[in-house]
Amino acid sequence: MKIGRNAPCWCGSGKKFKKCHLDRDKQTPISEQTLYKQFNSFYSQKYCSVPEPMKDGCSGKIVKAHSISKSSSLKEISSNGHVLTTFKTGANFNNGFDISPQKIGLQKASTFTGFCNYHDNHLFQPIEKKDFEISEENCFLVAYRALTREIFVKEKSAGTFDLLKNLDKGKSIDQQISIQAGHKWTYENNDLTKNDLEYLKKKMDSILLSKDYSGVSHIVFTLAEPPMVMTSAAVAPRFDFQGKELQKISMQPEKIPSYIIVNSFSSASTGYICLSCIDEHIPAADQFYASLCNSKSIEDSLTAFIFLSIENNYLSEEWWSGLGKPQKSYIENLFSQGVTTPTVSDALIDTKDLGAFEIENTKLLNMKN
């Protein structure tokens, strides 16, 4: 590849070639220590996620808020103060990618520095200080906390991607092209998803301020015991449980896909899975639920969907250890889709018996169609 020194760089940075990728193959590669420092700087970003009119009440002290309750949920499936997680398990700089669940202490599990002390305590008091009851307000609060954590992660990821763009230092030109192409794809998708979630949060902020929670719909599964897999996230599903396309994901920022906010947790030794969406996303949620009901097993289909779509997962070590090798390989293959391999349309069709959930009953709130 021959490019003039003063010509625009081929990578699309907007810089001149001499100021960007000239002699990049001779530059010193980024050290693993620098990479690990960036990946472990999750808590360096601190702010309170409440809408602007509520910020006057902020305490000023930002805390590590749990997106999944430590005392009522994670403690139920812990062993010696630890659970397993799939969050931040992807990068292993010696062996490429390690996607098996890793141990994490309860003090760190599911935390993010996205609320001040006052709002973390006051806002979520109805679902933290009391046993969970299925209501519009409680289901909204569970969904709102998951959404704020999702945006927090997307914002933090933007800084990581800036560093990853320089991973091509010391690499051949073919490797540089591959790394830059991968960076462009991940950066644009992260930015696009962040735009989607901020749109969704504006809707949820208005509902929070009005205290009229009827604008959010929920499908709530009550479980016989705490779920062996706990999660908290917002996802835009592309395919249903029969392999049919639910929706197309556009690269145009103004075309917001339909999102489902997914939470699985426990309270007073009872488990819950709550699927939530705003009014305008109900049609897709209806299709998703109908497809789920027509699947071979609602419990196993939900488990597969969580591992396929979400990384903020926390697992019972006892449950994971009790799975056979084919089951573990199946879960790791699901999780790898979207991380190291593309997501396939029929990933949710042939589910395996996983035993993570035991549904006792289902309740629909505000599902209008």
PDB file of C-alpha atoms in Angstrom, residues 185 188-189 192-193 196 235-239 245-253 255-259 284:
ATOM      1  CA  TRP A 185     -17.525  -1.972  13.602  1.00  0.00           C
ATOM      2  CA  GLU A 188     -20.091   2.326  15.619  1.00  0.00           C
ATOM      3  CA  ASN A 189     -22.292  -0.386  17.118  1.00  0.00           C
ATOM      4  CA  LEU A 192     -25.492   3.339  18.001  1.00  0.00           C
ATOM      5  CA  THR A 193     -26.677   1.217  20.919  1.00  0.00           C
ATOM      6  CA  ASP A 196     -30.868   3.852  21.389  1.00  0.00           C
ATOM      7  CA  VAL A 235     -31.491  -5.906  24.734  1.00  0.00           C
ATOM      8  CA  ALA A 236     -32.950  -5.526  21.243  1.00  0.00           C
ATOM      9  CA  PRO A 237     -33.669  -9.122  20.154  1.00  0.00           C
ATOM     10  CA  ARG A 238     -33.250  -9.844  16.428  1.00  0.00           C
ATOM     11  CA  PHE A 239     -34.658 -13.365  16.271  1.00  0.00           C
ATOM     12  CA  GLU A 245     -36.615 -12.366  12.442  1.00  0.00           C
ATOM     13  CA  LEU A 246     -38.312 -10.196  15.072  1.00  0.00           C
ATOM     14  CA  GLN A 247     -36.927  -6.915  13.785  1.00  0.00           C
ATOM     15  CA  LYS A 248     -34.209  -5.461  11.606  1.00  0.00           C
ATOM     16  CA  ILE A 249     -31.484  -3.505  13.387  1.00  0.00           C
ATOM     17  CA  SER A 250     -30.755  -0.393  11.348  1.00  0.00           C
ATOM     18  CA  MET A 251     -27.448   1.498  11.291  1.00  0.00           C
ATOM     19  CA  GLN A 252     -29.424   4.761  11.100  1.00  0.00           C
ATOM     20  CA  PRO A 253     -29.501   6.480  14.522  1.00  0.00           C
ATOM     21  CA  LYS A 255     -34.420   4.210  13.626  1.00  0.00           C
ATOM     22  CA  ILE A 256     -34.647   2.948  17.209  1.00  0.00           C
ATOM     23  CA  PRO A 257     -35.280  -0.802  17.496  1.00  0.00           C
ATOM     24  CA  SER A 258     -37.592  -2.300  20.105  1.00  0.00           C
ATOM     25  CA  TYR A 259     -35.900  -3.106  23.411  1.00  0.00           C
ATOM     26  CA  ALA A 284     -42.206  -6.682  19.341  1.00  0.00           C
TER      27      ALA A 284
END
